[in-house]
Coordinates of C-alpha atoms in Angstrom, one line a residue:
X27 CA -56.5 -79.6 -5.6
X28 CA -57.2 -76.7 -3.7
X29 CA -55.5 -73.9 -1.1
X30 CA -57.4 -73.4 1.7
X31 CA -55.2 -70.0 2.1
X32 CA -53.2 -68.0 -0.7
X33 CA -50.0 -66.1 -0.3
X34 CA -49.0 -63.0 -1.7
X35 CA -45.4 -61.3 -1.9
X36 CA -45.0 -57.8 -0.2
X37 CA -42.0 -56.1 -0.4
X38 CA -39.8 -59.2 -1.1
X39 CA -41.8 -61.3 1.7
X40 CA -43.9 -63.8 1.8
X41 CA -47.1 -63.4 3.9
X42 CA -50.0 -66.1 3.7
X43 CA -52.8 -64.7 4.9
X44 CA -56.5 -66.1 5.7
X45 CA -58.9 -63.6 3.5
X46 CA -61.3 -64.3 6.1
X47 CA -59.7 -63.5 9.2
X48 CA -60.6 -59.9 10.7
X49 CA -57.4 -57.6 10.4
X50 CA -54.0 -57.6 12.2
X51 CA -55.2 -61.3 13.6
X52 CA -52.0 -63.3 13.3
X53 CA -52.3 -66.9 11.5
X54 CA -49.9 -69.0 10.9
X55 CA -51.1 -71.3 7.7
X56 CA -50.3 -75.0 7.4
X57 CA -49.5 -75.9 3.9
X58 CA -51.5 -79.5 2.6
X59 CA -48.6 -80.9 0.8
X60 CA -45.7 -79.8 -0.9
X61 CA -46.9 -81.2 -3.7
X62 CA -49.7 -78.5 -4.3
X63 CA -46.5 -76.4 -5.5
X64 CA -44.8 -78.8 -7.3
X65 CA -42.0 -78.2 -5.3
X66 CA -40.3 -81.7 -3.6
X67 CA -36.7 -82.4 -2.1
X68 CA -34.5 -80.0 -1.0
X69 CA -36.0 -77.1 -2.6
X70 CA -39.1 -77.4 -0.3
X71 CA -36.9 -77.7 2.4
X72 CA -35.5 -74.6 1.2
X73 CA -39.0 -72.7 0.7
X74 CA -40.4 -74.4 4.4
X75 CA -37.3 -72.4 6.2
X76 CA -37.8 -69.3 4.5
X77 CA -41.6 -68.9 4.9
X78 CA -40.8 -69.9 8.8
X79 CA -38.6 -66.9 9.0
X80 CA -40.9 -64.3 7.1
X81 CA -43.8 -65.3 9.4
X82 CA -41.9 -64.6 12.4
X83 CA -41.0 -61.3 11.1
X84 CA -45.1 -60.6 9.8
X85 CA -46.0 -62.3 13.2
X86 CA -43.7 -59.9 15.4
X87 CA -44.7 -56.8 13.6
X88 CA -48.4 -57.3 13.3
X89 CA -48.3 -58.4 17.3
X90 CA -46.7 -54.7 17.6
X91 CA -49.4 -52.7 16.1
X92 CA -52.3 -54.9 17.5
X93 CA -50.3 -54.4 21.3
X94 CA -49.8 -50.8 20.5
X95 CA -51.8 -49.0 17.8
X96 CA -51.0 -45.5 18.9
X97 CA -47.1 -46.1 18.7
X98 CA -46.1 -43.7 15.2
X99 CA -43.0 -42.6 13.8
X100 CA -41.3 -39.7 15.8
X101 CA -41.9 -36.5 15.0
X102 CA -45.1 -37.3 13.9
X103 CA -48.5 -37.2 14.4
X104 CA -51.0 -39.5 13.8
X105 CA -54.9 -39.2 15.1
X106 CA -54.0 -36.0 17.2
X107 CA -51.4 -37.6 19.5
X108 CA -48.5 -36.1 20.3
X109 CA -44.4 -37.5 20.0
X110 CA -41.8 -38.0 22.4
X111 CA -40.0 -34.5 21.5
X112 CA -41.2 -32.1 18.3
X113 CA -38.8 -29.6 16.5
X114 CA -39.8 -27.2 14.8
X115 CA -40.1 -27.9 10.8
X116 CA -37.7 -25.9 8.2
X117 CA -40.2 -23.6 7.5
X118 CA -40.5 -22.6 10.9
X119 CA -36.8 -22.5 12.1
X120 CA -36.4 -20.1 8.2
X121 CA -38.8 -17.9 9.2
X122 CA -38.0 -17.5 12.8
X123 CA -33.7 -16.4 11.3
X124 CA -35.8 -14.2 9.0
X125 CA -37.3 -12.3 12.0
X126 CA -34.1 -12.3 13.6
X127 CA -32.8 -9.9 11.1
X128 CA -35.5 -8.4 10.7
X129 CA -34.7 -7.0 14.2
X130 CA -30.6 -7.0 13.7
X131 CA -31.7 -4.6 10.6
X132 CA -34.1 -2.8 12.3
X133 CA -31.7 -1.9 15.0
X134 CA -28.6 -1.2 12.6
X135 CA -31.2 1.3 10.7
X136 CA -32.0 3.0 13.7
X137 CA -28.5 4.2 14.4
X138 CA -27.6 5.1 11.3
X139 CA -26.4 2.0 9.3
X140 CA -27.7 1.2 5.6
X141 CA -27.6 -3.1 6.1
X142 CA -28.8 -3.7 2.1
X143 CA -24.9 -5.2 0.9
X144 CA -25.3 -7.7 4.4
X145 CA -27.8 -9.8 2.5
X146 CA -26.7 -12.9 2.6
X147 CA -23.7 -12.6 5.0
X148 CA -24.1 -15.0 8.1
X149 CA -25.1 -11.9 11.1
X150 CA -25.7 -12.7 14.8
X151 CA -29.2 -14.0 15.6
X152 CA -29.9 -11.1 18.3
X153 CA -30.0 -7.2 18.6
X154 CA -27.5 -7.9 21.8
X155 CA -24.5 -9.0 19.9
X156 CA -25.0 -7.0 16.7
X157 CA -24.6 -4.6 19.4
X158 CA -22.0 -5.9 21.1
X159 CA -20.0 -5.5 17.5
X160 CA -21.0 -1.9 16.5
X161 CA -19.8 -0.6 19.8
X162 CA -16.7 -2.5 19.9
X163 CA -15.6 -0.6 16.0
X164 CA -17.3 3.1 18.1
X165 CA -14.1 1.9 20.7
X166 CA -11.5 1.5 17.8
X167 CA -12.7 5.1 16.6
X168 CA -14.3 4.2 13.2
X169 CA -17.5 6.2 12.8
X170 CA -21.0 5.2 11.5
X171 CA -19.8 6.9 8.2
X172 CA -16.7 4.5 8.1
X173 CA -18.8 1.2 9.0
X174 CA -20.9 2.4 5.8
X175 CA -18.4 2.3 3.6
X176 CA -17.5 -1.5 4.2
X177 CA -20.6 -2.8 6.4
X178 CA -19.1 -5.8 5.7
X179 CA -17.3 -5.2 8.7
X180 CA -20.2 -6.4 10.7
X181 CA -19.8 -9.9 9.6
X182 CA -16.6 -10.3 12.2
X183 CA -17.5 -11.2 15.4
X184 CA -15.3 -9.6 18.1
X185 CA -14.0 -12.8 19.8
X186 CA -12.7 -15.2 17.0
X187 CA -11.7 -12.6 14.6
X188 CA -11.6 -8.9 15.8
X189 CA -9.4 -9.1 18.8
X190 CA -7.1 -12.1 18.0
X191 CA -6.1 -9.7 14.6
X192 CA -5.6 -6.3 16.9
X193 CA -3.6 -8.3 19.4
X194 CA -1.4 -9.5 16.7
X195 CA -0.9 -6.2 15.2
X196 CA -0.5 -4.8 18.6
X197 CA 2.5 -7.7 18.9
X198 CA 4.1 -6.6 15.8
X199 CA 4.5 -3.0 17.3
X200 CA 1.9 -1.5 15.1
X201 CA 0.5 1.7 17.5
X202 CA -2.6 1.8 18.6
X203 CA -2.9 5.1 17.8
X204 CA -2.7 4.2 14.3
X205 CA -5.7 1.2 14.6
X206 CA -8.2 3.9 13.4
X207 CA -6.6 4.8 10.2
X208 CA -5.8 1.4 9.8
X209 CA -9.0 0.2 9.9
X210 CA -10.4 3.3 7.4
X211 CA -7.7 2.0 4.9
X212 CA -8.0 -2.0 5.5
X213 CA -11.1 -3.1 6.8
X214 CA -11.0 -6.2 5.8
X215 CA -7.8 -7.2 7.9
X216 CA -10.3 -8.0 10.1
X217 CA -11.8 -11.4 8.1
X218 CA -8.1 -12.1 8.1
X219 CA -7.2 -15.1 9.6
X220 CA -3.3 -14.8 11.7
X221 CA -2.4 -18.1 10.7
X222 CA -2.9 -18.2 7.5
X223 CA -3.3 -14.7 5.7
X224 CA -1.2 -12.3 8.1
X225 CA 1.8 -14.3 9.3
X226 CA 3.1 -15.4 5.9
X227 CA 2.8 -11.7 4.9
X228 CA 5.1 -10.2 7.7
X229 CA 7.4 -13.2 7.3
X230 CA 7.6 -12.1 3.1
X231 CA 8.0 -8.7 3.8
X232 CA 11.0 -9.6 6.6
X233 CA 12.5 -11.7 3.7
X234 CA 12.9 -8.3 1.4
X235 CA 15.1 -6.8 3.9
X236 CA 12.9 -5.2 6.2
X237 CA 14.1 -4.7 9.4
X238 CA 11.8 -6.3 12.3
X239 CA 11.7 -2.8 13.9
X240 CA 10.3 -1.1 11.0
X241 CA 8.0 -3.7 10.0
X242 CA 5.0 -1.7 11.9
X243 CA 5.5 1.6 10.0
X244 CA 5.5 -0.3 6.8
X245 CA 2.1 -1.9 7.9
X246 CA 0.6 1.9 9.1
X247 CA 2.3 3.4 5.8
X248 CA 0.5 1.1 3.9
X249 CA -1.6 -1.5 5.9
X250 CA -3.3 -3.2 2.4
X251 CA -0.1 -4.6 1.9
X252 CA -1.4 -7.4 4.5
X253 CA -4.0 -8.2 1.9
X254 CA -1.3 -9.2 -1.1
X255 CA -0.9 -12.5 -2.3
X256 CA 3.1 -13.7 -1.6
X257 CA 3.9 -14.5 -5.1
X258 CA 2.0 -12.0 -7.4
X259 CA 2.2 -8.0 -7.3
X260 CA 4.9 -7.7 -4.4
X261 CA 7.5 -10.6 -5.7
X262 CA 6.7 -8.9 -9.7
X263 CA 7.4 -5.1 -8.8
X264 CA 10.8 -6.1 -6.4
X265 CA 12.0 -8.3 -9.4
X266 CA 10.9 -5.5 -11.6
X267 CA 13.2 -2.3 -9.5
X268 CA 16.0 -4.8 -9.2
X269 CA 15.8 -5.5 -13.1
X270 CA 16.5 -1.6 -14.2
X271 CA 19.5 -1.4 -11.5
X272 CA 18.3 -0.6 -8.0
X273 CA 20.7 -2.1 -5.6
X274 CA 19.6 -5.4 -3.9
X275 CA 20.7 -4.4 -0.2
X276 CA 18.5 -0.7 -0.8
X277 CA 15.1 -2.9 -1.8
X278 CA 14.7 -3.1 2.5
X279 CA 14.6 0.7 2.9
X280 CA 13.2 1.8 -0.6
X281 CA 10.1 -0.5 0.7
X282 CA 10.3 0.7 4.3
X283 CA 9.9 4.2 2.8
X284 CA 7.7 4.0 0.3
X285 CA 5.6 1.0 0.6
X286 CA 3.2 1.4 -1.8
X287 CA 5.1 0.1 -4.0
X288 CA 4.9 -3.3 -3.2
X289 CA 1.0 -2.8 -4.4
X290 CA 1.8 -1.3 -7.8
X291 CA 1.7 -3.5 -10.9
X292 CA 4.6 -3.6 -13.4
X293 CA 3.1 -3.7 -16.5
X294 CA 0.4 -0.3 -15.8
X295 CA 2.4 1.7 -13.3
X296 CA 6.2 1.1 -12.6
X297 CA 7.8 0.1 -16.2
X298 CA 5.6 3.1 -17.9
X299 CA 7.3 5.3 -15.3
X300 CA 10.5 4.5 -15.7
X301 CA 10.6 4.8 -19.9
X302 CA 8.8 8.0 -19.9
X303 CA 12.1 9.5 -17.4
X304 CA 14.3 7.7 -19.5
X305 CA 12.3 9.5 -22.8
X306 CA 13.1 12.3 -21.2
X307 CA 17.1 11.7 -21.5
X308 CA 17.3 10.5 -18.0
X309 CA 19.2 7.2 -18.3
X310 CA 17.7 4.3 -16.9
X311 CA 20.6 3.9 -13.8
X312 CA 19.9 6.9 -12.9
X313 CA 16.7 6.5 -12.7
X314 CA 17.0 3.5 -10.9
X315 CA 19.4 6.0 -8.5
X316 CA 16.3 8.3 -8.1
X317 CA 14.1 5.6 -6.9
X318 CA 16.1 4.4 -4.0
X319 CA 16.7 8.2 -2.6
X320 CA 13.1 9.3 -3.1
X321 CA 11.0 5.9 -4.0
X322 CA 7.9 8.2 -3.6
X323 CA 8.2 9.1 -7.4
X324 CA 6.6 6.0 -8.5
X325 CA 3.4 7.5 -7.4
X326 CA 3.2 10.5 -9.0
X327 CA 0.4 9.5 -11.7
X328 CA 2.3 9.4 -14.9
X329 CA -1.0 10.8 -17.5
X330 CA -2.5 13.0 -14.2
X331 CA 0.6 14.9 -13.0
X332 CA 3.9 13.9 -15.0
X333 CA 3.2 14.5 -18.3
X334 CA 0.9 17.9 -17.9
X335 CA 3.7 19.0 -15.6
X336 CA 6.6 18.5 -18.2
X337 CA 4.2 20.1 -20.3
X338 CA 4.1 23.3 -18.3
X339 CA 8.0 23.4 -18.0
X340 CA 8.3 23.2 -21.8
X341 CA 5.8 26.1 -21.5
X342 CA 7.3 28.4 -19.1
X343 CA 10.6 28.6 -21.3
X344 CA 12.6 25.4 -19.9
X345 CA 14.5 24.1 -23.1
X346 CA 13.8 20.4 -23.8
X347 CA 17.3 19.6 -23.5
X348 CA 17.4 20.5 -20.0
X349 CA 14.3 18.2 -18.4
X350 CA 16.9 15.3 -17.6
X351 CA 19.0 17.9 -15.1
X352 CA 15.6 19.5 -14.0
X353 CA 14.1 16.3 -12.9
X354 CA 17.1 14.3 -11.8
X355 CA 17.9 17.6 -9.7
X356 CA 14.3 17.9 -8.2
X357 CA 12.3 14.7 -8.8
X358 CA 9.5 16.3 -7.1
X359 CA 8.5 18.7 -9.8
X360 CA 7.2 16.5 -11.9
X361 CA 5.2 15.2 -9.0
X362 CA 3.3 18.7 -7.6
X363 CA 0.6 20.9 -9.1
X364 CA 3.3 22.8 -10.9
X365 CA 1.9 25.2 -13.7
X366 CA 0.1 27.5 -10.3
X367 CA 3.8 27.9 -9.0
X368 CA 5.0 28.3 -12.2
X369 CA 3.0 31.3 -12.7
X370 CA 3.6 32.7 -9.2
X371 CA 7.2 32.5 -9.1
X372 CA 7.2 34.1 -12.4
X373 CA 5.3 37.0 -11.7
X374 CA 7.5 37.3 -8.2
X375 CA 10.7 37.4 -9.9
X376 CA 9.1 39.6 -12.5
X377 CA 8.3 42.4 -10.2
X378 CA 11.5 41.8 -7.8
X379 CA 14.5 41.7 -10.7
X380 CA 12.3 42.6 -13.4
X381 CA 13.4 39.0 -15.1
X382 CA 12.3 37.8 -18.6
X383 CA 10.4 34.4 -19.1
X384 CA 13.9 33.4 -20.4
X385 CA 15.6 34.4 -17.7
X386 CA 12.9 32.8 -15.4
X387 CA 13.3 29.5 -17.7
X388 CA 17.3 29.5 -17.0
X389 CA 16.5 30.2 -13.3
X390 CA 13.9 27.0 -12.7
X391 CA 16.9 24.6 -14.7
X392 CA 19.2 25.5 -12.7
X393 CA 17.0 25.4 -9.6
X394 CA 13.8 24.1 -9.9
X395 CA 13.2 24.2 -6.1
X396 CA 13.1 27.9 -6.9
X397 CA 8.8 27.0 -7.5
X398 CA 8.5 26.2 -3.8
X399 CA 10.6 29.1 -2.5
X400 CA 8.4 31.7 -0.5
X401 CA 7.4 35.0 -1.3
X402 CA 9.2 36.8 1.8
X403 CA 12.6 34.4 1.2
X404 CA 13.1 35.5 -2.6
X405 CA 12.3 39.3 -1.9
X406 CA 14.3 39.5 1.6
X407 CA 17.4 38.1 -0.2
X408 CA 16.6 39.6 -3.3
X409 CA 17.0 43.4 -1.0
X410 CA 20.4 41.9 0.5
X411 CA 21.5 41.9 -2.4
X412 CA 20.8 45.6 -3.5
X413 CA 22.0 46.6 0.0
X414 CA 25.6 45.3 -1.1
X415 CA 25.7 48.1 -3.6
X416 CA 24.4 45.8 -6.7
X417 CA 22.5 47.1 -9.2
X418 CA 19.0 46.1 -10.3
X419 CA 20.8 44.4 -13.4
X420 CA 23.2 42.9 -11.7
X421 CA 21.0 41.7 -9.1
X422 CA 19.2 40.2 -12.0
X423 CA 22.6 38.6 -13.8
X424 CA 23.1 37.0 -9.7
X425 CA 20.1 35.4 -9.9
X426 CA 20.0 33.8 -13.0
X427 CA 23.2 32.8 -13.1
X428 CA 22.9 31.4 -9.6
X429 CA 19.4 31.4 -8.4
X430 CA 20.5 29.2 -5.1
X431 CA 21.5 32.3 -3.6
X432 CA 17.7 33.0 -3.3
X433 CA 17.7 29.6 -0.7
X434 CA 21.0 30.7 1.2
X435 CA 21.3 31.0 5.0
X436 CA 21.3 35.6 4.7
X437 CA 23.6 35.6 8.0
X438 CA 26.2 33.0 6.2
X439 CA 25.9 35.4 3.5
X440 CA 26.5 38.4 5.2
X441 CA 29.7 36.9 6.7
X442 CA 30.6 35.8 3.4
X443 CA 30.1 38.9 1.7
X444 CA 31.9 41.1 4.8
X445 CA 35.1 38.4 4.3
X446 CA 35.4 39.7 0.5
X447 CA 35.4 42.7 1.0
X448 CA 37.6 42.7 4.1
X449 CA 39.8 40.7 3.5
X450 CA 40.0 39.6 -0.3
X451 CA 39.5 43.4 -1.1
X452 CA 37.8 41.8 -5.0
X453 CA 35.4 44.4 -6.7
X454 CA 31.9 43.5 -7.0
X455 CA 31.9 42.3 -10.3
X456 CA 33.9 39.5 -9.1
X457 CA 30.6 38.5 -7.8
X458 CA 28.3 39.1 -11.1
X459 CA 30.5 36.8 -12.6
X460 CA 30.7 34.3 -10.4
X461 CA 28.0 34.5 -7.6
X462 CA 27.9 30.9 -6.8
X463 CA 31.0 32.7 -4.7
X464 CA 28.2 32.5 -1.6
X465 CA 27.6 29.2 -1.7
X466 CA 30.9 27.5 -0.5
X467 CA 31.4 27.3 3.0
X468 CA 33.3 30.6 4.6
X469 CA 35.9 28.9 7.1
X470 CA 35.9 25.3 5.2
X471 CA 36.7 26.2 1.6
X472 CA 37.0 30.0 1.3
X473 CA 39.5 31.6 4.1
X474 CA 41.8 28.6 4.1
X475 CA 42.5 28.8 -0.3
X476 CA 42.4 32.5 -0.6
X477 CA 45.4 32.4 2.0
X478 CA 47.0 29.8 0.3
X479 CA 47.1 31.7 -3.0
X480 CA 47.9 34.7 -1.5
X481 CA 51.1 33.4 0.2
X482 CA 51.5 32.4 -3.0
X483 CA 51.1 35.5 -4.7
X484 CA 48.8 34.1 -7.4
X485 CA 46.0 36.2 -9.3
X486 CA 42.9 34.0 -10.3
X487 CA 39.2 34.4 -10.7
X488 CA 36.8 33.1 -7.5
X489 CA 36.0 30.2 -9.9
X490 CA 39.0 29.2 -10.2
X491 CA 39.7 29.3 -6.6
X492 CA 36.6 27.9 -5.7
X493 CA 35.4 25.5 -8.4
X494 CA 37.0 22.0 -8.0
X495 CA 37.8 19.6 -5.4
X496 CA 40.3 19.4 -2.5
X497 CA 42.0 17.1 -4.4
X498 CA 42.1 19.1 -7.5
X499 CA 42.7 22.6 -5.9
X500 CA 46.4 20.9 -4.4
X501 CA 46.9 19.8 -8.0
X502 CA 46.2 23.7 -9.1
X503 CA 48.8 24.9 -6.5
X504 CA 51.3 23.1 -8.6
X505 CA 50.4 24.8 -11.9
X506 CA 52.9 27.1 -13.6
X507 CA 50.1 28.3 -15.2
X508 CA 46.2 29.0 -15.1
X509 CA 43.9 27.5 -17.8
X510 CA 41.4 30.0 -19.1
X511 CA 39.0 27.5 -19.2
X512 CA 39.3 26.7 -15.5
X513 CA 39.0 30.6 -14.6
X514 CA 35.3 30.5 -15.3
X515 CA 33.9 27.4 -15.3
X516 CA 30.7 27.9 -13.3
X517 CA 29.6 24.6 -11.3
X518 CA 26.6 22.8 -12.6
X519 CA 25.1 19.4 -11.7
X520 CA 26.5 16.4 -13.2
X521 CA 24.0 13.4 -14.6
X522 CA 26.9 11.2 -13.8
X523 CA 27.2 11.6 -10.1
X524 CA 23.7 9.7 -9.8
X525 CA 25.1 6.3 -11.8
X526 CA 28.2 6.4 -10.0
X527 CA 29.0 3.0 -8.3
X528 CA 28.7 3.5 -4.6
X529 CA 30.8 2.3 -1.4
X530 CA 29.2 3.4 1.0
X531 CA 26.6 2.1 3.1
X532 CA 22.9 1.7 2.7
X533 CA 21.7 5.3 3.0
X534 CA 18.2 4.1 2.6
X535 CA 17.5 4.3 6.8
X536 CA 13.7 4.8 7.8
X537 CA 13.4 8.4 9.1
X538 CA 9.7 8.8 10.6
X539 CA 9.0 11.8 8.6
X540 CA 11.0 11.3 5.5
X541 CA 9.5 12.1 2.4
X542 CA 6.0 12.4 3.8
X543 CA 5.4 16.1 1.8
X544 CA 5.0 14.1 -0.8
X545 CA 4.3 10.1 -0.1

């Protein structure tokens, strides 16, 4: 028994080839019998179809390659023949992007720009747009100094992000005077996306009460706001100022005033605040009172300014017991670089009313704007004074028993002064002991209740007359008699005005220069 051919299995194919046959010659082999296999019946039937098939396929392919030996795969080369199309390999379409920016960095170098934190961030293949993106930020005002500081910047291109962003804050009402500053503060606005970063922050902040119309200061007050996350530091610090007693409807114009707040965590900044002002007697109402007229206070860095400036009242002779008035009266002080006007004012009043550092500590708590008052005010009043025919030391006792006539209009005083003497005909000591005489109004509270106790006939003392309420001075006309008490009382602020439940409406309207001494 014998095969005059042999077959071998390639790749799951059989292939019976002639071992003598020159290559790529197609032959089709007959098989003697089925019986030289063993294999009878069906199965050979079987076998005879599938070895009919896999020649086809062997004779079709080889028939290919003998009609066309030069045909390769494409992108190929075989025998120095050349494909249908080439592309260039990975290697070279890498090293031709590296050259690319090689040139982009080469040109940002050469006006000015350091481009090392841009490795790695996707940058436009030529010099032309790169260019096309640094002169676009020179039209919005920013500065080779301020594209520096986040170079990042150069990853926007102008098209799909820069100008879609400006048009939308252009939409809201933001100025474009402002885009400059804007852009120093928030760069990054421009990666921002409208859809989905910026639009569900304007909608939030419209959702705390802020009006539409002031919606565009907020964002030039504080444009990083934009960059917040809906539910974390904003929705935590609201909850937070609502918590300790600031009233719901005033959240709107407490953040329309004093944005920053909505950036300021609970936990490191607001709660350790608010327990250091109420440590300091001031309860917590009142703080909360404090915040929505002036919500600025929350920034004054509690370790950096608030605690060294208590420090220096304590120093300059302010009793302990008297930093709740001091503060509630003039939040701001604990906010400025206090202890040089400290020392200033101190030396002023020194040399104008030869004061004490005790009488200069009873002055600042029962006026502490007194450290912001000018040299020329305090000295021009501080001569009024002396031209009325007041002594040196009664000067003095004036002042420190009521240093706001150092802040008074002079030419209201001078009326004031001319309408005592005139027509109320009281010696000057009058005066000494109760010099807060100058500040009620002349023709609102003073003419109209000394006529009333002069028809009268009654004899009293100017606080007495001058010291209370409409309300209560129509309750004193009644009296048979004068309390003592009431004769000198000298008026003084009152913690309990600042928790007292309020009617009125919100007084917590945007004014475009409000509080911006000290925001």
């Amino acid at each position: 028994m014998s095969i005059r051919s042999y077959f071998g299995i390639r790749k799951s194919s059989f292939l019976l080839v002639h071992p003598e046959l020159p290559a790529f010659t197609c032959w089709r082999p007959q098989l003697e019998s089925l019986s030289t296999f063993g294999i009878t019946g069906n199965r050979g039937c079987a076998i005879r179809l599938i070895a009919r098939s896999r020649y086809s396929v062997a004779d079709r392919n080889v028939d290919a390659s003998v009609r066309n030996p030069s045909t390769v795969h494409l992108g190929r080369k075989q025998g120095g023949s050349s494909s249908l199309y080439s592309r260039p390999s990975i290697l070279e379409m890498k090293n031709e992007r590296m050259a690319n920016r090689a040139k982009v960095y080469d040109f940002l170098q050469g006006i000015g720009i350091v481009p090392d934190e841009l490795d790695g961030l996707e940058l436009p293949v030529t010099v032309e747009v790169m260019r096309e993106r640094v002169d676009f930020l020179h039209n919005l005002g920013l500065t080779i100094e301020d594209i520096n500081n986040y170079p990042l910047v150069l990853g926007c291109s102008v098209k799909k992000n820069m100008i879609p962003v400006l048009d939308y804050l252009g939409k809201l009402g933001v100025r474009k005077s402002t885009f400059t500053e804007f852009l120093i503060r928030y760069p990054q606005v421009l990666h921002s996306s409208v859809v989905v970063d910026l639009a569900p922050v304007v909608k939030y902040l419209q959702g705390l009460d802020i009006k539409p119309n002031d919606i565009p200061r907020v964002l030039e007050r504080y444009p990083e706001v934009l960059g917040f996350k809906l539910e974390g530091t904003m929705s935590t610090s609201v909850a937070y100022l609502v918590g300790i007693g600031v009233a719901r409807r005033e959240i709107g114009g407490v953040l329309t005033r004093y944005p920053d707040i909505l950036g300021m965590r609970v936990g490191r900044v607001i709660k350790p605040f608010v327990e250091y002002l109420e440590s300091l007697g001031i309860p917590r109402l009142a703080v909360a009172r404090l915040i929505e007229k002036k919500p600025y206070i929350l920034g004054f860095g509690l370790e950096e300014r608030v605690k060294p400036n208590v420090e220096s009242l304590l120093e300059f002779s302010v009793r302990k017991e008297a930093l709740p008035v001091v503060v509630a009266q003039y939040p701001e002080i604990i906010g400025i670089d206090l202890k040089p006007k400290l020392l200033g004012q101190q030396s002023l009043l020194n040399s104008a009313i030869d004061s004490s550092s005790k009488d200069f500590g009873s002055i600042v708590e029962k006026m502490p704007q007194v450290v912001n008052a000018s040299n020329s005010a305090v000295t021009r009043h501080v001569d009024f004074l002396k031209s009325c025919g007041f002594s040196l030391q009664q000067v003095r006792q004036i002042v420190v028993e009521c240093p706001q006539v150092l802040a008074l209009n002079l030419d209201i005083m001078k009326l004031s002064f001319d309408y005592f003497q005139r027509e109320m005909q009281r010696p000057l000591d009058d005066l000494v002991v109760f010099p807060a005489f100058f500040t009620y109004g002349l023709e609102s509270t003073i003419k109209p209740r000394h006529k009333m106790i002069a028809r009268k006939g009654l004899q009293c003392s100017l606080s007495w007359l001058l010291n209370c309420s409409d309300e209560k001075f129509k309750e004193r006309m009644n009296y048979d008699t004068i309390d003592l008490e009431e004769m000198y009382a000298m008026p003084s602020f009152d913690m309990n005005t600042l928790m007292e439940q309020r009617s009125d409406e919100s007084a917590s309207e945007y004014e475009e220069d409000s509080d911006d001494e000290y925001a």
